[in-house]
PDB file of C-alpha atoms in Angstrom:
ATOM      1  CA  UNK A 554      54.054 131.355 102.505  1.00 49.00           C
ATOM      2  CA  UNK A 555      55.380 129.535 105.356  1.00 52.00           C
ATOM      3  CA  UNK A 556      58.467 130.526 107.089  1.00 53.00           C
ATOM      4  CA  UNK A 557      59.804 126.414 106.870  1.00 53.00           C
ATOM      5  CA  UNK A 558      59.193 126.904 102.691  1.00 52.00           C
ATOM      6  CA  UNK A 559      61.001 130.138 103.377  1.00 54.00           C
ATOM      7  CA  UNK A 560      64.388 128.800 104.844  1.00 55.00           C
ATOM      8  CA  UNK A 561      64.348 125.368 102.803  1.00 55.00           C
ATOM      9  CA  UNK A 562      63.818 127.439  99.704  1.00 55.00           C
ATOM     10  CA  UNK A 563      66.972 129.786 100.635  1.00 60.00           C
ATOM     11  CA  UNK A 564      69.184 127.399 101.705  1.00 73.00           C
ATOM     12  CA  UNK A 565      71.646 126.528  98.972  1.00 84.00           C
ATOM     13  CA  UNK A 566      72.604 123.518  97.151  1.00 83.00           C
ATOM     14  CA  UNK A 567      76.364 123.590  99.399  1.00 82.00           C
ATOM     15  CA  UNK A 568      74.483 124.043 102.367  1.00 84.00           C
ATOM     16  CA  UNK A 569      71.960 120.721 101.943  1.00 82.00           C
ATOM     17  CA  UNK A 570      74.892 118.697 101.388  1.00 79.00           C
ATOM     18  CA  UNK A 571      76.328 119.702 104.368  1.00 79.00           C
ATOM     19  CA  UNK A 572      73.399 118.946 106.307  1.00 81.00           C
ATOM     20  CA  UNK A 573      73.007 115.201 104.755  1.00 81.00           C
ATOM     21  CA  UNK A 574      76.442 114.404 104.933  1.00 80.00           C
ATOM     22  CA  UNK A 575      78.072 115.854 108.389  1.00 83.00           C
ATOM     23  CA  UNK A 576      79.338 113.180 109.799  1.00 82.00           C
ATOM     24  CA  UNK A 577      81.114 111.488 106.542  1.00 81.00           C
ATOM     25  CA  UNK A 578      83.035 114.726 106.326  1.00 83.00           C
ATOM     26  CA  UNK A 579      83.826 114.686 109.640  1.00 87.00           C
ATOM     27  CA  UNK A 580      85.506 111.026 109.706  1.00 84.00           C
ATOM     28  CA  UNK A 581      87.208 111.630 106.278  1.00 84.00           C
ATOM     29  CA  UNK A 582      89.277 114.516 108.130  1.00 88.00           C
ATOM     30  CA  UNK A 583      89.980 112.314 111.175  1.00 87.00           C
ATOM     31  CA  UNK A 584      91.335 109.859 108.807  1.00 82.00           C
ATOM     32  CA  UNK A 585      93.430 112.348 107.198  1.00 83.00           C
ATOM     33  CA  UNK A 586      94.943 113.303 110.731  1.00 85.00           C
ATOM     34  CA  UNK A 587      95.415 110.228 111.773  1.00 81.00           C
ATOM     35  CA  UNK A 588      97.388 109.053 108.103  1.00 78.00           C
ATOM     36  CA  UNK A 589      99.330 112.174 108.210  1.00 80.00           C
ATOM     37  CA  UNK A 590     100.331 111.269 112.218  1.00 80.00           C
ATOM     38  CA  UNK A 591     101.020 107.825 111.512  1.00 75.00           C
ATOM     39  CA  UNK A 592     103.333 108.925 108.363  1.00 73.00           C
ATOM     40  CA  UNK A 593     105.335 111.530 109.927  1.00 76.00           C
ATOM     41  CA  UNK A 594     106.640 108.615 112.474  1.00 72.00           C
ATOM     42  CA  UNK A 595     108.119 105.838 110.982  1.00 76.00           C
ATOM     43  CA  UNK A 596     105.825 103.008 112.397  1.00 81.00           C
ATOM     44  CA  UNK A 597     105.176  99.795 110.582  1.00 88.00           C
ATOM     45  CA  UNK A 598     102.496  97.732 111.463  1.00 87.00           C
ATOM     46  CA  UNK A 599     102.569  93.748 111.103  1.00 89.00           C
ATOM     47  CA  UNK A 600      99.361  91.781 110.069  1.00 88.00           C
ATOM     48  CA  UNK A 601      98.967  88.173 110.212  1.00 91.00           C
ATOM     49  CA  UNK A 602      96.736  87.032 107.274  1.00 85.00           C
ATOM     50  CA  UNK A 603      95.956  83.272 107.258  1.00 89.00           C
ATOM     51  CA  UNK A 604      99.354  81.780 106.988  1.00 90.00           C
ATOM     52  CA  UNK A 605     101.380  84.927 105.791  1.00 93.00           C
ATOM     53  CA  UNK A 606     102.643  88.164 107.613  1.00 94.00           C
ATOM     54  CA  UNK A 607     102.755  91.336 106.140  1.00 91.00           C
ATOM     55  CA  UNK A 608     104.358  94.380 107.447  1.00 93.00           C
ATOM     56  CA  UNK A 609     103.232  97.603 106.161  1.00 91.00           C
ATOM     57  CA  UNK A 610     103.544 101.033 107.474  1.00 89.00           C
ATOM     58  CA  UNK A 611     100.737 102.267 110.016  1.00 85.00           C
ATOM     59  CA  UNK A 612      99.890 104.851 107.999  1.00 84.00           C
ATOM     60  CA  UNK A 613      98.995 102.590 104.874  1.00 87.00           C
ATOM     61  CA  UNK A 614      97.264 100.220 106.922  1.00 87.00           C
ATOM     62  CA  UNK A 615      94.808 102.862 108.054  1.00 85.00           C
ATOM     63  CA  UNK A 616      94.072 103.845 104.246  1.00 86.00           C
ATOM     64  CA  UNK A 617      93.808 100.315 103.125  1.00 89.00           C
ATOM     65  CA  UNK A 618      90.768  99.835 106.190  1.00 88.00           C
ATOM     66  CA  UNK A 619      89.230 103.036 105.250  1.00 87.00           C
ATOM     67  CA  UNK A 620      89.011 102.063 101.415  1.00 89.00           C
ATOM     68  CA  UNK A 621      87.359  98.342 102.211  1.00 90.00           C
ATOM     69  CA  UNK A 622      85.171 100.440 104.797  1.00 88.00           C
ATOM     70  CA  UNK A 623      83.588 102.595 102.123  1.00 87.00           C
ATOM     71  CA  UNK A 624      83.596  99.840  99.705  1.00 89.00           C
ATOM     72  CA  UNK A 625      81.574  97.421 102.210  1.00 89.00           C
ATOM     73  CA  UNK A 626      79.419 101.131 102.974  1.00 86.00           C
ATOM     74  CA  UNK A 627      79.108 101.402  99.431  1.00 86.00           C
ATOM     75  CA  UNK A 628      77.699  97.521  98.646  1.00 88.00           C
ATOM     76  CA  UNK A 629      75.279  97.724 101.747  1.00 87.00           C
ATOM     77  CA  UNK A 630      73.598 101.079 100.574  1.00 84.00           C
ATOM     78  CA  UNK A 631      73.333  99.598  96.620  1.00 84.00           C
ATOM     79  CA  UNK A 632      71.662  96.558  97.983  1.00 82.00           C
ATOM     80  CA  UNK A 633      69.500  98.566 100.080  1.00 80.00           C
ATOM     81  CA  UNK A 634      68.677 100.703  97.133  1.00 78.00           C
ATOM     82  CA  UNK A 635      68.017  98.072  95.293  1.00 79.00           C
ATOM     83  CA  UNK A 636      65.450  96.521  97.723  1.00 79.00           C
ATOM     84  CA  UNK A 637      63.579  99.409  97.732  1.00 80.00           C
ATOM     85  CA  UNK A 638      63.090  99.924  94.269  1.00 82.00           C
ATOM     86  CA  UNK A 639      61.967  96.382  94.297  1.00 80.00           C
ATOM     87  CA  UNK A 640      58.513  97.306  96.411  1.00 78.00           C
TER      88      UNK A 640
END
């Protein structure tokens, strides 16, 4: 027995998922830092969209980008899934 069927075999389920997904755990807690910052203050932030302005707080803003992030993230690695499975 090898020693790299060794350590894959004793690694455990928490640990692989770690491994895979690093850096999305990493940017969901620097969100959360940077929400939390931005709500303590009471900052609003003012968006022009097309012919409107909106006015928001910071904080809200930042989820609201995060959210359509992941969805666009989410969309792109379906289609790309889908492509595959399509070969």
């Amino acid at each position: 027995m090898s020693t790299d069927t060794k350590k894959s075999s004793s690694d455990n389920a928490v640990v692989r998922y770690l491994k895979r997904k690093w850096l999305a755990i990493v940017l969901v807690v620097l969100l959360i830092v940077v929400a939390i910052q931005n709500g303590v203050g009471d900052d609003k932030a003012t968006i022009f969209l097309l012919w409107t302005q909106v006015t928001m707080p910071t904080w809200l803003l930042v989820l609201i980008v995060f959210v359509i992030g992941g969805i666009v993230g989410w969309i792109f690695a379906r289609n790309r899934a889908a492509r595959r499975a399509r070969r």
